[in-house]
Amino acid sequence: MAPKDAKTVKTKYIYTFGDGNAEGNAQMKNLLGGKGANLCEMNRLGVPVPPGFVITTEACTRYTEKGREDLMEAIREEMEQGIAHLEQIMGTRFGDRENPLLISVRSGARVSMPGMMDTVLNLGLNDDAVEGLSQRSGESRFAWDAYRRFVQMYGDVVMGLKPESKEDEDPFEVLIDEMKKKRGVANDNQLTTSDLKKLVLQFKELILQRTGEEFPTDPWEQLQGAVSAVFESWNNERAQVYRSLNGIPEHWGTAVNVQAMVYGNLNDNSATGVAFTRDAGTGEDLFNGEFLVNAQGEDVVAGIRTPQQITLEGSRRWAELAKITEEVRREKYPSLEEIMPEVYRELAAIETRLENHYADMQDLEFTIQDGKLWILQTRNGKRTGAAMVKIAVDMLNQGMIDEKTAVLRVDPHRLDELLHPVFDPTAIKSANVIAKGLPASPGAATGQVVFFADDAESWAENNKPTILVRMETSPEDLRGMSVAKGILTARGGMTSHAAVVARGMGKCCVSGAGAIHVDYRARTMTVDGQTFREGDWISLNGSTGEVYEGRIITQEPALSGDFGKLMKLADKYTRLEVRTNADTPEDAATALRFGARGIGLCRTEHMFFEGERIIPMREMILAADETGRRTALDKLLVFQREDFRGLFETMHDLPVTIRLLDPPLHEFIPHDEAGQREIADDMGVSLEVIKDKIEELKEANPMMGHRGCRLGITYPEITEMQVRAIIEAALDVKMKGIRVIPEIMVPLVSKVKEFEAQKNLIEATAETIFAERNERVEYQIGTMVETPRAAMLADYISPNAHFFSFGTNDLTQMTFGYSRDDASKFLPIYLKQGLLDHDPFEEIDQYGVGGLVQIAVERGRKGNPNLSLGLCGEHGGNPASVDFCHRVGLDYVSCSPYRVPIARLAAAQASLKNEK
Ligand code: PEP
Ligand code: MG
């Protein structure tokens, strides 16, 4: 029980800012959200920010747990004080007929989730306040337009008026379109005050009709509704999808930012825009961005009007790309630098100050109200993988950050984009450009046209590559965008939803290709009289904005000098080495280019699938006895020896780990009768003999069946052949002066005796060859640890082993009891229901599977302090798993060639993070 005199300490739910003061700061992101924390910080820096207050993420958690009524009561007093604070700074009153305070209510989580949650602007307007706004601003059209926007937004966000089906338009937009038709005008801006008054009435009627509720006139009720809607939007479907795609935990919650409204659409001396302190696409150190005169923030993002560029330089570059003459540019699309030079200078000074303060590239939102500049938001800007690398290296060169920070700045997953395909230069020569849009997110993509996000999803399930074509995208399209190969929109600038989201995903995107007309009902897209239907192939170049007809072959990109510099830096701070999983000299060469320090896994079975080799392989499997098997193995030996020579020569004196045959044999057998007849003819036996043998080989559960070292134990001649091929190849390359130390790896061991039996056989075979050749070569013998039993008995296995390599694919399969082949039936449902946080075949399950790894590391080293330890499951290229491998003290991870840079950077970050 609490002592009698203990006072209950009331939780503080609201933090105010304004007029150069703030209760919060940039360090308080967890409590105030990224946006709220930065608004406070900017106030402290003296940047002009409209005053406001932040309702904390803790309030969101309370809202989710205890509901609306409870929270509203808990924050009532603080909210009243918050509004009073705004009234005092602005000299206005909430809901006043003379001089009303108008506010915006926006979400703001710890990390930015662009467009995922809800916003309400112009809150505080009602039939009285609109008169006040009208008189104060002297612009009655402006006031009624603000009211019209407010009712529309509130009706959508808070009262839930959405289109009834995906083919339907927004019900409010339908009314606006009808009004424009009636008036014979094309643009919203041409509607008169009296039109807008009528629209407000129509909107309210529509709301009443559809929801049975009156539009609220009391500003306090409006405020409570908007705050609740923002908290509710934390759990809307698109926010949930975004969170699961970006690994954002559900319990974080969002903060709510309430701010005094400033108007970029007050008059022609007003504007609104978005600016980046560096180029988010290329990383170039160039202040850039877009704005619209006499417009509100959402107009820039919606991309319905063509935005102008902030700087003169940017404007000129933009005009050149859009093939617009200097004259037309100056007249129709002048830069902010040209039309409002003083405001521009103030903005440019602020961008430099903010970038220096945060020592990172900033993404700013600003509004100019009647010539006065206001900064509405600053945050670390989203950027492409290439920009991420360039900005980190440039900032290091400019002395803004140190080496370690540069290494930590780049998200390893995003390196993938730099390694992404570009169009084959020959194929592109004959390709036909059908349209040109903005280069919104770089890379090349080719796929079949779909018009709806859910189609992109279902086509992806059937392995069909798609290009999602939309007039413009909205956050509802997120899931479809994430699975499409590329995104093409008819509308929208570089800061439109499609562009921002695609860049965030590292997905190729062309936006604002105005020549394209989309007919959703007919599922067609028309360009210059040419019609493309759903399923037709098109290709996109997200780096130039070009849209091509048909399917164009793509190829791998060249890597920049900055990339090399970053990788070098990464290696400087890394302890964990990165090897590659490669089965051919070509793959090995690619991995070497990406900086692999050896081969951690060569899956020899992959070598048997190629070309003619499958024939002797099948003969070996289907042979009636050992003699038959040996005859076939002799043929395979020739291929294998050649393969290993190639690998050793490519890798030179780096380590090469070769695994003995692992998979169940029936994987190599033809399943159709024609194939079976062919093999029968080849082997000179009847079809029946082959069919009987295949029947004999069938297993109910092959993953747990006759595979791994069980093959080498039951058919020792297979191990003998493979060891012969390895040792003879090593002796051959030794003659050429290559110092190779092959590492021979025994798969799927669970008994100590299994390993010992194979080891004895390997040694005996090697000795025979040394005697034959009268020459020796150094080699090592180790084992995969991929069954739980091998992990538990690691101290008994390790005294005889040079190395362990954790096969975490099988170890995950066997620890969870999830079949690698069948898990896709239930894993997606488990992930959706939150039973699993992530796919354990992608990111290692640190406590379960990882627990076994940890035990095996400790016990393995206890049995043999010189034991070398690696991991070669798919997890070797997954940053979170690489971090785990570092922490448990492995010596290396091994992953597919294209993931080598990702693993190298992740390994360096693991060293740096764990050093802190
Ligand atoms: C593993 O099991 O993790 C492994 C690398 O082997 P494979 O995927 O070939 O079974
Ligand atoms: Mg395995």
Coordinates of C-alpha atoms and ligand atoms in Angstrom, one line a residue, residues 581 601 603 605 659 662 703 707 784 786 806-811 820 872-874, ligand 1:
N581 CA 28.1 -19.5 -50.8
L601 CA 29.9 -23.2 -48.7
R603 CA 27.1 -27.1 -52.5
E605 CA 25.1 -31.2 -55.6
R659 CA 30.5 -29.8 -48.7
D662 CA 23.8 -33.6 -49.1
M703 CA 14.3 -33.7 -45.6
R707 CA 20.4 -37.4 -47.1
M784 CA 28.1 -28.6 -40.6
E786 CA 22.6 -28.2 -38.5
F806 CA 26.2 -23.6 -38.8
G807 CA 23.7 -24.7 -41.3
T808 CA 20.9 -22.6 -39.9
N809 CA 18.5 -23.4 -42.7
D810 CA 18.3 -27.0 -41.5
L811 CA 18.8 -26.0 -37.9
R820 CA 11.5 -25.8 -45.3
C872 CA 26.4 -20.6 -44.0
G873 CA 22.6 -20.7 -43.8
E874 CA 20.6 -18.0 -45.6
Ligands
PEP1 C1 21.8 -25.0 -44.1 O1 21.1 -26.0 -43.8 O2 21.7 -24.0 -43.5 C2 22.7 -25.1 -45.3 C3 23.5 -24.1 -45.5 O3 22.5 -26.1 -46.1 P1 21.4 -26.3 -47.2 O4 20.6 -25.1 -47.3 O5 22.0 -26.7 -48.4 O6 20.6 -27.5 -46.6

